[in-house]
Amino acid sequence: MKSIFSKLFYFGIVLLFIPKPAYAMHIMEGFLPVKWAIFWFALCLPFLVIGLRKIKNTLKDHPESKMLLGLSGAFAFVLSALKIPSVTGSCSHPTGVGLGTILFGPFVMSVMGSIVLLFQALLLAHGGLTTLGANIFSMAIVGPFIAYGIYKGATKLGVSISIAVFLAAMLGDLGTYVMTSIQLALAFPSEVGGTFASFQKFSGIFALTQVPLAVSEGILTVIVMNFLQKYNVRELMNLNILKVKEN
């Protein structure tokens, strides 16, 4: 036991005093040209307006769902703050948006994800304010819409909820990284091969190294969802996640 604590202490000291520059999934502060930063902000606005209306209506119709809404935001905040160095020299981490998307839909999660990204930019220097629009679009809009489409499609095909949740969370996570690769490729096209060649380079860093984390996020989301199915049946029925049992 003493040896384990010694290793953890040594590991913590290394992390604190020998930092290495690394690129997180969230695009860093000042990294994007101004025109692209403005473009992604503008593209996010309609989703956020609709999302705010849906949150207002959801809380009005189902005030008991406040706890689940808070849980969804906290889940996304914690998971997306867990940066792990990748073999490419970049950083990878889960996104955590799948759970809230399944519970409340993609528009609501676009607002919750935006709040998460704003706090991370201000408190953790994870991402940036000028690149907030681009990060919102990839993690809080594209990821949730992919997750929502996968979840709805899987459940319509008769797939079990656990498998549908796993696929939604995993593919929503991967979709976020692919979108980030597209954003960077559009802003920084390669001199040889243009945007597509640049996309191949960025996706090799941001997408392929993400696969193990995406699988892990899928499994963790299933575990949390199973817990909610056991202890929050009424709330899930009100949100139409579970069907009302017929007598």
CSV table of C-alpha atoms in Angstrom, one decimal:
chain,number,residue,atom,x,y,z
A,1,MET,CA,0.0,0.0,0.0
A,2,LYS,CA,2.8,2.4,0.9
A,3,SER,CA,4.4,1.7,-2.5
A,4,ILE,CA,1.2,2.7,-4.3
A,5,PHE,CA,0.9,6.0,-2.4
A,6,SER,CA,4.6,6.7,-3.1
A,7,LYS,CA,4.0,6.1,-6.9
A,8,LEU,CA,0.9,8.3,-6.8
A,9,PHE,CA,2.7,11.1,-5.0
A,10,TYR,CA,5.6,10.9,-7.5
A,11,PHE,CA,3.1,10.9,-10.4
A,12,GLY,CA,1.4,14.0,-9.0
A,13,ILE,CA,4.7,15.8,-8.6
A,14,VAL,CA,5.6,15.1,-12.2
A,15,LEU,CA,2.3,16.4,-13.4
A,16,LEU,CA,2.6,19.6,-11.3
A,17,PHE,CA,6.2,20.5,-12.0
A,18,ILE,CA,7.0,19.0,-15.4
A,19,PRO,CA,4.1,20.0,-17.6
A,20,LYS,CA,4.2,19.3,-21.3
A,21,PRO,CA,2.4,21.4,-23.9
A,22,ALA,CA,-0.6,19.5,-25.3
A,23,TYR,CA,-3.6,20.2,-27.4
A,24,ALA,CA,-7.0,19.3,-25.9
A,25,MET,CA,-10.1,18.5,-27.9
A,26,HIS,CA,-11.5,21.9,-27.0
A,27,ILE,CA,-9.8,24.3,-29.4
A,28,MET,CA,-7.5,26.5,-27.4
A,29,GLU,CA,-7.9,30.2,-26.8
A,30,GLY,CA,-6.9,32.4,-29.9
A,31,PHE,CA,-6.2,29.3,-32.1
A,32,LEU,CA,-8.8,30.0,-34.7
A,33,PRO,CA,-8.7,32.9,-37.2
A,34,VAL,CA,-11.3,35.6,-36.3
A,35,LYS,CA,-13.6,34.9,-39.2
A,36,TRP,CA,-14.0,31.3,-38.2
A,37,ALA,CA,-14.4,32.1,-34.5
A,38,ILE,CA,-17.3,34.5,-35.5
A,39,PHE,CA,-18.8,32.0,-37.9
A,40,TRP,CA,-19.1,29.2,-35.3
A,41,PHE,CA,-20.6,31.5,-32.8
A,42,ALA,CA,-23.2,32.6,-35.3
A,43,LEU,CA,-24.0,29.0,-36.2
A,44,CYS,CA,-24.6,28.1,-32.6
A,45,LEU,CA,-27.1,30.8,-31.8
A,46,PRO,CA,-30.3,29.2,-33.2
A,47,PHE,CA,-29.6,26.0,-31.4
A,48,LEU,CA,-29.1,27.8,-28.1
A,49,VAL,CA,-32.3,29.9,-28.5
A,50,ILE,CA,-34.4,26.8,-29.1
A,51,GLY,CA,-32.6,25.0,-26.3
A,52,LEU,CA,-33.4,27.7,-23.8
A,53,ARG,CA,-37.1,27.5,-24.7
A,54,LYS,CA,-37.1,23.8,-24.4
A,55,ILE,CA,-35.5,23.9,-20.9
A,56,LYS,CA,-38.1,26.5,-19.8
A,57,ASN,CA,-40.9,24.3,-21.1
A,58,THR,CA,-39.4,21.1,-19.6
A,59,LEU,CA,-39.0,22.6,-16.2
A,60,LYS,CA,-42.5,24.1,-16.4
A,61,ASP,CA,-44.1,20.8,-17.3
A,62,HIS,CA,-41.8,18.6,-15.2
A,63,PRO,CA,-40.2,20.6,-12.3
A,64,GLU,CA,-39.2,17.3,-10.7
A,65,SER,CA,-36.7,16.9,-13.5
A,66,LYS,CA,-34.4,19.6,-12.2
A,67,MET,CA,-32.2,17.0,-10.4
A,68,LEU,CA,-31.7,15.0,-13.6
A,69,LEU,CA,-30.9,18.2,-15.5
A,70,GLY,CA,-28.3,19.1,-13.0
A,71,LEU,CA,-26.9,15.6,-13.1
A,72,SER,CA,-26.6,15.8,-16.8
A,73,GLY,CA,-24.6,19.0,-16.6
A,74,ALA,CA,-22.4,17.7,-13.9
A,75,PHE,CA,-21.8,14.4,-15.8
A,76,ALA,CA,-20.7,16.4,-18.9
A,77,PHE,CA,-18.5,18.7,-16.8
A,78,VAL,CA,-16.6,16.0,-15.0
A,79,LEU,CA,-16.1,13.7,-18.0
A,80,SER,CA,-15.1,16.4,-20.4
A,81,ALA,CA,-12.6,17.8,-17.9
A,82,LEU,CA,-10.6,14.5,-17.7
A,83,LYS,CA,-7.8,15.1,-20.2
A,84,ILE,CA,-5.6,12.2,-21.0
A,85,PRO,CA,-2.4,12.5,-23.1
A,86,SER,CA,-2.6,10.5,-26.3
A,87,VAL,CA,0.2,8.8,-28.2
A,88,THR,CA,0.1,11.5,-30.8
A,89,GLY,CA,1.1,14.3,-28.3
A,90,SER,CA,-2.4,15.6,-28.2
A,91,CYS,CA,-5.0,15.1,-25.4
A,92,SER,CA,-8.2,13.1,-25.4
A,93,HIS,CA,-11.2,13.0,-23.1
A,94,PRO,CA,-14.8,11.9,-23.0
A,95,THR,CA,-17.5,14.5,-23.7
A,96,GLY,CA,-20.3,13.3,-21.4
A,97,VAL,CA,-23.1,14.8,-23.5
A,98,GLY,CA,-24.8,11.5,-24.3
A,99,LEU,CA,-26.6,11.1,-21.0
A,100,GLY,CA,-28.2,14.5,-21.0
A,101,THR,CA,-29.1,14.1,-24.7
A,102,ILE,CA,-30.9,10.8,-24.1
A,103,LEU,CA,-32.8,12.3,-21.1
A,104,PHE,CA,-33.7,15.8,-22.5
A,105,GLY,CA,-32.9,15.9,-26.2
A,106,PRO,CA,-30.1,17.6,-28.2
A,107,PHE,CA,-31.4,21.2,-28.0
A,108,VAL,CA,-31.4,21.1,-24.2
A,109,MET,CA,-28.0,19.6,-24.1
A,110,SER,CA,-26.7,22.3,-26.5
A,111,VAL,CA,-27.3,24.8,-23.7
A,112,MET,CA,-26.0,22.6,-20.9
A,113,GLY,CA,-22.9,21.7,-22.9
A,114,SER,CA,-22.3,25.4,-23.6
A,115,ILE,CA,-22.5,26.2,-19.9
A,116,VAL,CA,-20.0,23.4,-19.2
A,117,LEU,CA,-17.6,24.7,-21.9
A,118,LEU,CA,-17.9,28.3,-20.6
A,119,PHE,CA,-17.0,27.2,-17.1
A,120,GLN,CA,-14.1,25.0,-18.3
A,121,ALA,CA,-12.7,27.9,-20.3
A,122,LEU,CA,-12.9,30.3,-17.4
A,123,LEU,CA,-11.9,28.0,-14.5
A,124,LEU,CA,-9.8,25.3,-16.1
A,125,ALA,CA,-8.2,27.0,-19.1
A,126,HIS,CA,-9.7,24.2,-21.1
A,127,GLY,CA,-10.7,25.6,-24.5
A,128,GLY,CA,-11.1,29.4,-24.8
A,129,LEU,CA,-13.5,32.2,-25.0
A,130,THR,CA,-12.7,33.2,-28.6
A,131,THR,CA,-13.0,29.6,-29.6
A,132,LEU,CA,-16.1,28.9,-27.5
A,133,GLY,CA,-18.4,29.0,-30.5
A,134,ALA,CA,-16.4,26.3,-32.3
A,135,ASN,CA,-16.2,24.1,-29.2
A,136,ILE,CA,-19.9,24.5,-28.5
A,137,PHE,CA,-20.8,23.5,-32.1
A,138,SER,CA,-18.6,20.3,-32.0
A,139,MET,CA,-19.3,19.1,-28.4
A,140,ALA,CA,-22.6,20.6,-27.4
A,141,ILE,CA,-24.5,20.5,-30.8
A,142,VAL,CA,-23.0,18.0,-33.2
A,143,GLY,CA,-22.2,15.3,-30.6
A,144,PRO,CA,-25.7,15.5,-29.0
A,145,PHE,CA,-27.5,15.4,-32.4
A,146,ILE,CA,-25.5,12.3,-33.4
A,147,ALA,CA,-26.2,10.7,-30.1
A,148,TYR,CA,-29.9,11.5,-30.3
A,149,GLY,CA,-30.3,10.1,-33.8
A,150,ILE,CA,-28.4,6.9,-32.9
A,151,TYR,CA,-30.5,6.4,-29.7
A,152,LYS,CA,-33.9,7.0,-31.5
A,153,GLY,CA,-32.9,4.9,-34.4
A,154,ALA,CA,-31.7,2.0,-32.2
A,155,THR,CA,-34.8,2.0,-30.0
A,156,LYS,CA,-37.1,2.0,-33.1
A,157,LEU,CA,-35.3,-1.0,-34.3
A,158,GLY,CA,-36.1,-2.8,-31.0
A,159,VAL,CA,-32.6,-2.6,-29.6
A,160,SER,CA,-32.4,-2.8,-25.8
A,161,ILE,CA,-32.1,0.5,-24.0
A,162,SER,CA,-28.6,-0.4,-22.7
A,163,ILE,CA,-27.2,-1.1,-26.1
A,164,ALA,CA,-28.9,2.0,-27.5
A,165,VAL,CA,-27.5,4.2,-24.8
A,166,PHE,CA,-24.0,2.7,-25.3
A,167,LEU,CA,-24.1,3.3,-29.1
A,168,ALA,CA,-25.5,6.8,-28.7
A,169,ALA,CA,-22.8,7.9,-26.1
A,170,MET,CA,-19.9,6.3,-28.0
A,171,LEU,CA,-20.8,7.5,-31.5
A,172,GLY,CA,-21.8,11.0,-30.2
A,173,ASP,CA,-18.3,11.2,-28.6
A,174,LEU,CA,-16.6,10.1,-31.8
A,175,GLY,CA,-18.7,12.5,-33.8
A,176,THR,CA,-17.6,15.4,-31.7
A,177,TYR,CA,-13.9,14.7,-32.5
A,178,VAL,CA,-14.6,14.3,-36.2
A,179,MET,CA,-16.4,17.7,-36.2
A,180,THR,CA,-13.4,19.3,-34.4
A,181,SER,CA,-11.2,17.8,-37.1
A,182,ILE,CA,-13.4,19.4,-39.8
A,183,GLN,CA,-13.3,22.8,-38.0
A,184,LEU,CA,-9.5,22.8,-37.9
A,185,ALA,CA,-9.2,21.6,-41.5
A,186,LEU,CA,-11.4,24.4,-42.7
A,187,ALA,CA,-9.4,27.0,-40.8
A,188,PHE,CA,-6.0,25.6,-41.6
A,189,PRO,CA,-6.1,23.8,-45.0
A,190,SER,CA,-2.9,22.0,-46.0
A,191,GLU,CA,-0.6,23.6,-48.6
A,192,VAL,CA,-0.6,20.2,-50.3
A,193,GLY,CA,-4.0,18.6,-50.6
A,194,GLY,CA,-6.0,21.4,-49.2
A,195,THR,CA,-8.8,21.0,-46.6
A,196,PHE,CA,-9.2,17.2,-47.1
A,197,ALA,CA,-5.5,16.5,-46.5
A,198,SER,CA,-5.6,18.7,-43.4
A,199,PHE,CA,-8.7,16.8,-42.2
A,200,GLN,CA,-6.9,13.5,-42.5
A,201,LYS,CA,-4.1,14.9,-40.4
A,202,PHE,CA,-6.3,16.3,-37.7
A,203,SER,CA,-8.7,13.4,-37.6
A,204,GLY,CA,-5.7,11.1,-37.2
A,205,ILE,CA,-4.9,13.0,-34.0
A,206,PHE,CA,-8.4,13.8,-32.7
A,207,ALA,CA,-10.6,10.9,-33.9
A,208,LEU,CA,-8.5,7.7,-33.9
A,209,THR,CA,-7.0,8.2,-30.5
A,210,GLN,CA,-10.4,8.8,-29.1
A,211,VAL,CA,-11.8,5.3,-29.8
A,212,PRO,CA,-10.9,3.7,-26.4
A,213,LEU,CA,-12.3,6.7,-24.5
A,214,ALA,CA,-15.5,6.7,-26.6
A,215,VAL,CA,-16.1,3.0,-25.7
A,216,SER,CA,-15.4,3.8,-22.0
A,217,GLU,CA,-17.8,6.7,-22.1
A,218,GLY,CA,-20.5,4.4,-23.7
A,219,ILE,CA,-20.0,1.9,-20.9
A,220,LEU,CA,-20.1,4.5,-18.1
A,221,THR,CA,-23.2,6.1,-19.6
A,222,VAL,CA,-25.0,2.7,-19.5
A,223,ILE,CA,-24.0,2.2,-15.9
A,224,VAL,CA,-25.4,5.6,-14.9
A,225,MET,CA,-28.6,5.1,-17.0
A,226,ASN,CA,-29.1,1.7,-15.3
A,227,PHE,CA,-28.9,3.4,-12.0
A,228,LEU,CA,-31.5,6.0,-13.0
A,229,GLN,CA,-33.8,3.3,-14.3
A,230,LYS,CA,-33.6,1.7,-10.9
A,231,TYR,CA,-34.1,4.8,-8.7
A,232,ASN,CA,-35.7,7.4,-10.9
A,233,VAL,CA,-38.5,5.5,-12.6
A,234,ARG,CA,-41.1,8.2,-12.2
A,235,GLU,CA,-38.9,11.0,-13.6
A,236,LEU,CA,-37.9,8.8,-16.6
A,237,MET,CA,-41.5,8.0,-17.3
A,238,ASN,CA,-42.4,11.7,-17.2
A,239,LEU,CA,-39.6,12.4,-19.8
A,240,ASN,CA,-40.9,9.5,-21.9
A,241,ILE,CA,-37.6,7.6,-21.5
A,242,LEU,CA,-39.5,4.7,-20.0
A,243,LYS,CA,-43.0,3.7,-21.0
A,244,VAL,CA,-45.8,3.8,-18.5
A,245,LYS,CA,-46.7,0.3,-17.3
A,246,GLU,CA,-50.2,-0.7,-18.3
A,247,ASN,CA,-52.4,-2.4,-15.7
